[in-house]
Amino acid sequence: MPMKRMYSNIYFDHFNNQRLLSGQNAPWLCFKVERVENCMLVPLETGVFGNQVSGCCGKTERPVEPTSLTRSVLVSPNPGTELRAQQPSRKGHLGKLGCVEYPSPGLALVMLGYGASTYCPDSSMYCPETCHHPEMCFLYWFEKTLSHEEQYQITWYVSWSPCVNCAEEVAEFLSVHPKVNLTIYAARLYCYQKLNHRQGLRRLCKEGACVKIMNYEEFDHCWENFVYNNYKSFKPWVKLQDNYELLATELDKILRIPMERMPQKKFRFHFQNLIAKDRNTTWLCFEVKNVRKKHPPDLLERGIFQNQVTPRINCHAEMCFLSWFLENMLLHGKRYQVTWYISWSPCSICAEEVAEFLSAHPKVSLTIYAARLYYFWVPGYRQGLRRLVEEGARVEIMNYEEFDYCWENFVSINNEPFQPWEGLHEKYGYLVTKLNNILG
């Protein structure tokens, strides 16, 4: 079970966002779970997880107080050193754990005051693979209460971004539960120089997670809601903002690279052109071609963006593409043909931004195929689509051919053909009529 709060010294030790934080390797996770009802968030649960150990049976167990510890150890000046010195003579293991409520003040002193580890006496039940990071503790706990009929918004505040193994496990969980939305605020980036850890973060985003760096507001929120703060206000440490900006820049670099393909479940869920309940994330599949006289266009790049990929901007998929395109593709004097296959037509703000981009770059042509129309009955959104067309964009509704093309080129299909869903053609006709009415 999760703890309700952590002690203030633990929070300051482990959530300090210095890029190099010696000795603070144990991850901590503060969470809140909310249910989505009628476009409103209903709070369900909050709590804190740290590292835990489970037996080979897979059941998470709390470490127990060692029955053979002597009083002399508990009251010694350095009980952590005493415990480690006794390790070779004990049948068990020492585990670096934090998310437990200790049954005696003495052992709590050992753990929290001196940083010693807990002792788990039954070594025959221990496997290194079952030493759970808090992400796994949360998933084990949450799955027992998860309803497949409900939509959830989960928010994590973690001292370290997930390691590659946890990232893969969480991504797999999200792929199986498309009605669970996850936002992760990380105080620091774990081993972000290593390629596999960077790929782990991208995999999380590929499965719909929103990954961000904690700023002052998030640290203050955690202090108020997850820490025994004795009614004191949060006082930021030196260079909190500077560290945030450096880490946010690094995460920006990691996540701005477009994905190559998306899972079948994600495509069928987010691109289905029927009634779009619970489909709050925009996915954008793109192709960029170089246009030359007397030559067919050359394909330069193909990939996928989704909204909220970058942490420093509240970035919709369209803005993620433009940011990436401006930095990596656009060269003066060249002509480009850009095609988007997008799960939602652009919102009014994105439509205006894209229109401004096209106005400033007349050598870039844009075709947008939308699976669905976003708030097409709202005047501002209708005007946004008209503004795009005024600046030269071509806006269309995706039909069977476009869905099939996306399936072949942007989805991990394992040679499986595209199978249209019931009502695809009828809904296409309905949306075409609505779009024609908007564009005149």
Short mmCIF file of C-alpha atoms in Angstrom, two decimals, residues 4-390:
data_model
loop_
_atom_site.label_atom_id
_atom_site.label_comp_id
_atom_site.label_asym_id
_atom_site.label_seq_id
_atom_site.Cartn_x
_atom_site.Cartn_y
_atom_site.Cartn_z
CA LYS A 4 0.22 9.17 2.40
CA ARG A 5 3.22 11.47 2.77
CA MET A 6 7.01 11.46 3.14
CA TYR A 7 9.23 13.27 5.63
CA SER A 8 10.63 16.66 4.65
CA ASN A 9 14.27 15.54 4.86
CA ILE A 10 13.55 12.69 2.44
CA TYR A 11 11.85 15.12 0.06
CA PHE A 12 14.70 17.64 0.07
CA ASP A 13 17.32 14.91 -0.25
CA HIS A 14 15.71 13.01 -3.11
CA PHE A 15 13.78 15.64 -5.08
CA ASN A 16 16.56 18.21 -5.28
CA ASN A 17 16.96 18.75 -9.03
CA GLN A 18 20.73 19.10 -9.14
CA ARG A 19 21.91 17.31 -12.25
CA LEU A 20 24.60 15.44 -10.31
CA LEU A 21 23.22 14.35 -6.93
CA SER A 22 25.66 12.03 -5.19
CA GLY A 23 24.22 9.13 -3.22
CA GLN A 24 20.53 9.79 -3.91
CA ASN A 25 19.84 6.84 -6.19
CA ALA A 26 16.60 5.55 -4.68
CA PRO A 27 13.62 6.74 -6.73
CA TRP A 28 10.48 8.15 -5.10
CA LEU A 29 7.07 8.57 -6.69
CA CYS A 30 4.20 10.80 -5.58
CA PHE A 31 0.95 10.21 -7.41
CA LYS A 32 -2.62 11.32 -7.83
CA VAL A 33 -5.33 9.33 -9.57
CA GLU A 34 -8.38 11.07 -11.02
CA ARG A 35 -11.40 9.76 -12.90
CA VAL A 36 -12.66 11.60 -15.98
CA GLU A 37 -16.39 12.27 -15.80
CA ASN A 38 -18.18 14.58 -18.25
CA CYS A 39 -14.89 16.30 -19.12
CA MET A 40 -14.23 16.92 -15.41
CA LEU A 41 -11.55 15.36 -13.18
CA VAL A 42 -12.82 13.65 -10.03
CA PRO A 43 -10.06 13.00 -7.41
CA LEU A 44 -9.79 9.36 -6.33
CA GLU A 45 -6.48 8.71 -4.56
CA THR A 46 -3.10 10.24 -3.73
CA GLY A 47 0.00 8.75 -2.15
CA VAL A 48 3.71 8.02 -2.21
CA PHE A 49 5.74 5.00 -3.28
CA GLY A 50 9.44 4.26 -2.90
CA ASN A 51 11.47 1.18 -3.75
CA GLN A 52 10.01 -2.07 -2.43
CA VAL A 53 11.00 -5.72 -2.55
CA SER A 54 8.72 -8.55 -3.52
CA GLY A 55 9.18 -12.26 -3.14
CA CYS A 56 9.31 -14.59 -6.11
CA CYS A 57 5.60 -15.15 -5.73
CA GLY A 58 5.15 -11.64 -7.12
CA LYS A 59 3.39 -10.24 -4.05
CA THR A 60 4.83 -6.98 -2.80
CA GLU A 61 5.99 -7.35 0.78
CA ARG A 62 7.04 -4.79 3.34
CA PRO A 63 10.53 -5.38 4.71
CA VAL A 64 10.33 -6.63 8.29
CA GLU A 65 12.28 -5.44 11.29
CA PRO A 66 15.21 -7.80 12.00
CA THR A 67 14.38 -9.73 15.15
CA SER A 68 18.03 -10.43 15.92
CA LEU A 69 19.22 -6.82 15.91
CA THR A 70 20.75 -5.98 19.26
CA ARG A 71 20.00 -2.84 21.16
CA SER A 72 23.66 -1.92 20.91
CA VAL A 73 23.35 -1.70 17.14
CA LEU A 74 20.29 0.53 17.24
CA VAL A 75 21.81 2.97 19.71
CA SER A 76 25.33 2.95 18.28
CA PRO A 77 26.71 6.17 16.75
CA ASN A 78 26.66 4.66 13.25
CA PRO A 79 23.98 1.96 13.12
CA GLY A 80 24.09 1.82 9.34
CA THR A 81 27.75 0.82 9.45
CA GLU A 82 26.99 -1.74 12.15
CA LEU A 83 24.27 -3.31 10.02
CA ARG A 84 26.51 -3.55 6.98
CA ALA A 85 29.31 -5.06 9.05
CA GLN A 86 26.95 -7.83 10.15
CA GLN A 87 25.80 -8.57 6.59
CA PRO A 88 28.25 -11.43 5.78
CA SER A 89 27.14 -13.37 8.86
CA ARG A 90 23.41 -13.10 8.13
CA LYS A 91 21.23 -15.19 5.86
CA GLY A 92 19.46 -12.49 3.98
CA HIS A 93 20.11 -9.36 1.97
CA LEU A 94 20.27 -5.65 2.48
CA GLY A 95 17.93 -3.69 0.23
CA LYS A 96 17.91 0.05 -0.39
CA LEU A 97 14.26 0.70 0.45
CA GLY A 98 12.32 3.75 1.47
CA CYS A 99 8.56 3.37 1.16
CA VAL A 100 7.84 1.61 4.43
CA GLU A 101 6.51 2.50 7.85
CA TYR A 102 8.91 1.03 10.38
CA PRO A 103 7.56 -0.75 13.45
CA SER A 104 10.10 0.71 15.87
CA PRO A 105 11.58 4.19 16.34
CA GLY A 106 15.02 2.62 16.49
CA LEU A 107 14.81 1.10 13.04
CA ALA A 108 13.23 4.26 11.66
CA LEU A 109 16.27 6.11 13.02
CA VAL A 110 18.55 3.66 11.28
CA MET A 111 16.73 4.07 7.98
CA LEU A 112 15.94 7.75 7.86
CA GLY A 113 18.62 9.23 10.06
CA TYR A 114 21.64 7.30 8.87
CA GLY A 115 20.61 6.02 5.48
CA ALA A 116 21.07 2.37 6.41
CA SER A 117 19.27 -0.34 4.51
CA THR A 118 16.58 -2.72 5.72
CA TYR A 119 17.24 -6.36 6.35
CA CYS A 120 15.06 -9.04 4.74
CA PRO A 121 15.89 -12.34 6.46
CA ASP A 122 14.49 -14.86 3.96
CA SER A 123 17.10 -14.78 1.20
CA SER A 124 15.63 -17.87 -0.47
CA MET A 125 12.63 -15.78 -1.50
CA TYR A 126 14.69 -12.97 -2.99
CA CYS A 127 15.29 -12.43 -6.67
CA PRO A 128 17.05 -9.29 -7.96
CA GLU A 129 14.38 -8.98 -10.67
CA THR A 130 11.67 -8.50 -8.05
CA CYS A 131 13.29 -5.49 -6.39
CA HIS A 132 10.55 -3.10 -7.48
CA HIS A 133 11.05 0.49 -8.46
CA PRO A 134 8.14 2.72 -7.36
CA GLU A 135 6.70 2.75 -10.88
CA MET A 136 6.16 -1.00 -10.63
CA CYS A 137 4.78 -0.69 -7.09
CA PHE A 138 2.22 1.81 -8.38
CA LEU A 139 1.15 -0.36 -11.32
CA TYR A 140 0.78 -3.42 -9.08
CA TRP A 141 -1.38 -1.40 -6.67
CA PHE A 142 -3.40 0.43 -9.34
CA GLU A 143 -4.24 -2.63 -11.43
CA LYS A 144 -6.14 -4.12 -8.49
CA THR A 145 -8.59 -1.18 -8.50
CA LEU A 146 -8.62 -0.38 -12.23
CA SER A 147 -12.01 -0.41 -13.96
CA HIS A 148 -11.83 -1.00 -17.72
CA GLU A 149 -15.02 1.02 -18.19
CA GLU A 150 -13.63 4.22 -16.66
CA GLN A 151 -11.21 6.80 -18.03
CA TYR A 152 -8.39 7.87 -15.71
CA GLN A 153 -5.91 10.71 -15.47
CA ILE A 154 -2.81 9.70 -13.51
CA THR A 155 -0.12 12.19 -12.52
CA TRP A 156 3.29 11.17 -11.20
CA TYR A 157 5.91 13.35 -9.54
CA VAL A 158 9.12 11.29 -9.54
CA SER A 159 12.57 12.01 -8.14
CA TRP A 160 14.13 10.30 -11.17
CA SER A 161 12.67 9.74 -14.61
CA PRO A 162 11.89 6.03 -15.16
CA CYS A 163 14.77 3.70 -15.98
CA VAL A 164 14.62 1.87 -19.30
CA ASN A 165 13.07 -1.27 -17.78
CA CYS A 166 10.36 0.65 -15.93
CA ALA A 167 9.70 2.79 -19.00
CA GLU A 168 9.08 -0.35 -21.06
CA GLU A 169 6.78 -1.82 -18.42
CA VAL A 170 4.78 1.39 -18.06
CA ALA A 171 4.56 1.79 -21.84
CA GLU A 172 3.24 -1.75 -22.12
CA PHE A 173 0.67 -1.00 -19.42
CA LEU A 174 -0.51 2.09 -21.32
CA SER A 175 -0.78 0.15 -24.57
CA VAL A 176 -3.08 -2.37 -22.88
CA HIS A 177 -5.15 0.33 -21.11
CA PRO A 178 -5.90 3.08 -23.67
CA LYS A 179 -8.31 4.79 -21.26
CA VAL A 180 -5.49 5.58 -18.83
CA ASN A 181 -3.74 8.90 -19.43
CA LEU A 182 -0.40 9.39 -17.68
CA THR A 183 1.55 12.59 -17.03
CA ILE A 184 5.03 12.24 -15.51
CA TYR A 185 6.84 15.16 -13.85
CA ALA A 186 10.47 14.23 -13.16
CA ALA A 187 12.80 16.11 -10.82
CA ARG A 188 15.84 14.70 -12.65
CA LEU A 189 16.63 12.62 -15.74
CA TYR A 190 18.03 9.17 -15.03
CA CYS A 191 21.11 8.24 -17.13
CA TYR A 192 19.84 10.39 -19.98
CA GLN A 193 23.21 10.23 -21.76
CA LYS A 194 22.62 6.52 -22.43
CA LEU A 195 20.78 5.67 -25.62
CA ASN A 196 18.57 2.95 -24.13
CA HIS A 197 17.26 5.26 -21.40
CA ARG A 198 16.52 7.96 -23.97
CA GLN A 199 14.66 5.39 -26.05
CA GLY A 200 12.71 4.35 -22.97
CA LEU A 201 11.40 7.90 -22.54
CA ARG A 202 10.45 8.04 -26.22
CA ARG A 203 8.62 4.74 -25.88
CA LEU A 204 6.59 6.20 -23.03
CA CYS A 205 5.58 9.13 -25.22
CA LYS A 206 4.81 6.76 -28.07
CA GLU A 207 2.24 5.07 -25.84
CA GLY A 208 0.65 8.40 -24.94
CA ALA A 209 2.45 9.42 -21.75
CA CYS A 210 3.25 13.10 -21.26
CA VAL A 211 6.76 13.48 -19.79
CA LYS A 212 7.85 16.79 -18.27
CA ILE A 213 10.45 18.23 -15.92
CA MET A 214 9.30 19.46 -12.51
CA ASN A 215 9.42 23.23 -12.12
CA TYR A 216 8.79 25.40 -9.05
CA GLU A 217 5.02 24.90 -9.24
CA GLU A 218 5.34 21.09 -9.21
CA PHE A 219 7.85 21.10 -6.34
CA ASP A 220 5.56 23.38 -4.36
CA HIS A 221 2.55 21.16 -5.16
CA CYS A 222 4.41 18.08 -3.90
CA TRP A 223 5.48 19.89 -0.76
CA GLU A 224 1.89 20.85 0.02
CA ASN A 225 0.30 17.50 -0.83
CA PHE A 226 2.86 14.72 -0.28
CA VAL A 227 5.21 15.91 2.50
CA TYR A 228 4.87 16.21 6.28
CA ASN A 229 5.66 19.92 6.08
CA ASN A 230 4.58 21.07 9.59
CA TYR A 231 2.51 23.79 7.88
CA LYS A 232 5.66 25.47 6.58
CA SER A 233 5.87 26.96 3.11
CA PHE A 234 8.09 25.41 0.46
CA LYS A 235 11.47 27.13 0.23
CA PRO A 236 13.26 26.42 -3.04
CA TRP A 237 16.92 25.48 -3.04
CA VAL A 238 19.59 27.44 -4.88
CA LYS A 239 19.49 27.16 -8.69
CA LEU A 240 16.18 25.29 -8.80
CA GLN A 241 15.07 27.31 -11.83
CA ASP A 242 18.46 27.06 -13.56
CA ASN A 243 18.51 23.30 -13.09
CA TYR A 244 14.95 23.05 -14.39
CA GLU A 245 15.83 24.91 -17.58
CA LEU A 246 18.88 22.74 -18.23
CA LEU A 247 16.95 19.51 -17.68
CA ALA A 248 13.97 20.71 -19.70
CA THR A 249 16.31 21.46 -22.60
CA GLU A 250 17.79 17.97 -22.40
CA LEU A 251 14.35 16.36 -22.32
CA ASP A 252 13.29 18.55 -25.21
CA LYS A 253 16.18 17.15 -27.27
CA ILE A 254 15.31 13.57 -26.33
CA LEU A 255 11.60 13.75 -27.14
CA ARG A 256 11.54 16.04 -30.13
CA ILE A 257 12.73 13.26 -32.43
CA PRO A 258 9.63 11.96 -34.22
CA MET A 259 8.51 8.37 -33.76
CA GLU A 260 8.76 5.99 -36.71
CA ARG A 261 5.64 3.87 -36.19
CA MET A 262 2.76 3.55 -33.75
CA PRO A 263 1.11 0.43 -32.29
CA GLN A 264 -1.96 -0.99 -34.01
CA LYS A 265 -4.12 -0.41 -30.93
CA LYS A 266 -3.16 3.24 -30.80
CA PHE A 267 -3.96 3.76 -34.47
CA ARG A 268 -7.34 2.04 -34.28
CA PHE A 269 -8.24 3.88 -31.09
CA HIS A 270 -7.13 7.39 -32.03
CA PHE A 271 -7.75 7.45 -35.80
CA GLN A 272 -11.16 5.83 -35.79
CA ASN A 273 -13.51 8.35 -37.43
CA LEU A 274 -16.54 7.43 -35.34
CA ILE A 275 -17.80 9.07 -32.13
CA ALA A 276 -14.55 10.01 -30.41
CA LYS A 277 -15.20 9.40 -26.71
CA ASP A 278 -12.05 9.53 -24.54
CA ARG A 279 -9.81 10.36 -27.52
CA ASN A 280 -8.13 13.45 -26.14
CA THR A 281 -4.69 13.02 -27.71
CA THR A 282 -3.86 14.21 -31.22
CA TRP A 283 -1.60 12.02 -33.36
CA LEU A 284 0.05 13.43 -36.47
CA CYS A 285 1.67 11.24 -39.12
CA PHE A 286 3.73 13.25 -41.60
CA GLU A 287 5.74 13.06 -44.79
CA VAL A 288 8.16 15.70 -46.01
CA LYS A 289 9.15 15.70 -49.67
CA ASN A 290 11.59 17.83 -51.64
CA VAL A 291 10.03 19.36 -54.77
CA ARG A 292 12.28 19.84 -57.80
CA LYS A 293 11.51 20.92 -61.33
CA LYS A 294 11.10 18.08 -63.86
CA HIS A 295 11.51 15.48 -61.10
CA PRO A 296 8.97 13.68 -58.92
CA PRO A 297 9.07 14.75 -55.25
CA ASP A 298 11.74 12.98 -53.19
CA LEU A 299 10.72 11.63 -49.78
CA LEU A 300 13.01 13.23 -47.19
CA GLU A 301 11.44 12.23 -43.90
CA ARG A 302 8.48 10.35 -42.48
CA GLY A 303 7.38 10.07 -38.84
CA ILE A 304 4.82 10.66 -36.11
CA PHE A 305 4.22 13.31 -33.47
CA GLN A 306 1.62 13.48 -30.74
CA ASN A 307 0.55 16.38 -28.58
CA GLN A 308 2.41 17.35 -25.41
CA VAL A 309 5.66 15.74 -26.50
CA THR A 310 7.88 18.64 -25.49
CA PRO A 311 7.91 19.77 -21.86
CA ARG A 312 8.74 23.46 -22.17
CA ILE A 313 5.71 24.34 -24.28
CA ASN A 314 2.15 23.12 -24.00
CA CYS A 315 2.81 21.61 -27.38
CA HIS A 316 0.16 20.18 -29.64
CA ALA A 317 1.28 17.76 -32.32
CA GLU A 318 1.17 20.45 -35.01
CA MET A 319 3.50 22.69 -33.00
CA CYS A 320 5.85 19.78 -32.31
CA PHE A 321 6.11 19.20 -36.05
CA LEU A 322 6.76 22.86 -36.85
CA SER A 323 9.43 23.11 -34.15
CA TRP A 324 11.16 19.99 -35.46
CA PHE A 325 10.79 21.04 -39.12
CA LEU A 326 12.24 24.50 -38.57
CA GLU A 327 15.26 23.13 -36.70
CA ASN A 328 16.01 20.05 -38.78
CA MET A 329 14.56 20.29 -42.28
CA LEU A 330 13.91 23.80 -43.56
CA LEU A 331 16.61 25.15 -45.88
CA HIS A 332 16.48 28.50 -47.63
CA GLY A 333 15.48 28.32 -51.28
CA LYS A 334 14.19 24.74 -51.25
CA ARG A 335 10.60 23.76 -51.94
CA TYR A 336 8.84 21.29 -49.67
CA GLN A 337 5.66 19.29 -49.94
CA VAL A 338 4.35 18.39 -46.47
CA THR A 339 1.49 15.94 -45.87
CA TRP A 340 -0.22 15.38 -42.53
CA TYR A 341 -2.51 12.51 -41.56
CA ILE A 342 -3.98 13.70 -38.29
CA SER A 343 -6.42 12.17 -35.82
CA TRP A 344 -8.07 15.56 -35.10
CA SER A 345 -8.23 18.64 -37.30
CA PRO A 346 -6.18 21.51 -35.80
CA CYS A 347 -7.62 23.57 -32.97
CA SER A 348 -8.12 27.29 -33.58
CA ILE A 349 -4.78 28.26 -31.99
CA CYS A 350 -2.77 25.66 -33.93
CA ALA A 351 -4.60 26.56 -37.14
CA GLU A 352 -3.58 30.20 -36.70
CA GLU A 353 0.04 29.24 -35.95
CA VAL A 354 0.25 26.94 -38.96
CA ALA A 355 -1.34 29.60 -41.17
CA GLU A 356 1.28 32.13 -40.00
CA PHE A 357 4.01 29.60 -40.76
CA LEU A 358 2.70 29.06 -44.30
CA SER A 359 2.45 32.80 -44.83
CA ALA A 360 6.10 33.23 -43.79
CA HIS A 361 7.31 30.25 -45.86
CA PRO A 362 5.61 30.35 -49.28
CA LYS A 363 7.81 27.53 -50.61
CA VAL A 364 6.23 25.04 -48.20
CA SER A 365 2.96 23.45 -49.34
CA LEU A 366 0.78 21.61 -46.81
CA THR A 367 -1.94 19.00 -47.23
CA ILE A 368 -3.90 17.96 -44.12
CA TYR A 369 -5.96 14.76 -44.01
CA ALA A 370 -8.02 14.71 -40.80
CA ALA A 371 -9.72 11.61 -39.38
CA ARG A 372 -12.15 13.78 -37.40
CA LEU A 373 -13.13 17.46 -37.13
CA TYR A 374 -12.31 19.07 -33.81
CA TYR A 375 -15.19 21.13 -32.35
CA PHE A 376 -16.44 21.89 -35.86
CA TRP A 377 -19.58 23.59 -34.51
CA VAL A 378 -17.57 26.27 -32.64
CA PRO A 379 -17.11 29.45 -34.74
CA GLY A 380 -13.46 29.96 -33.76
CA TYR A 381 -12.48 26.45 -34.87
CA ARG A 382 -14.37 26.82 -38.14
CA GLN A 383 -12.58 30.12 -38.79
CA GLY A 384 -9.23 28.45 -38.06
CA LEU A 385 -9.81 25.90 -40.84
CA ARG A 386 -10.79 28.67 -43.26
CA ARG A 387 -7.63 30.58 -42.33
CA LEU A 388 -5.50 27.56 -43.19
CA VAL A 389 -7.08 27.33 -46.63
CA GLU A 390 -6.58 31.07 -47.17
#
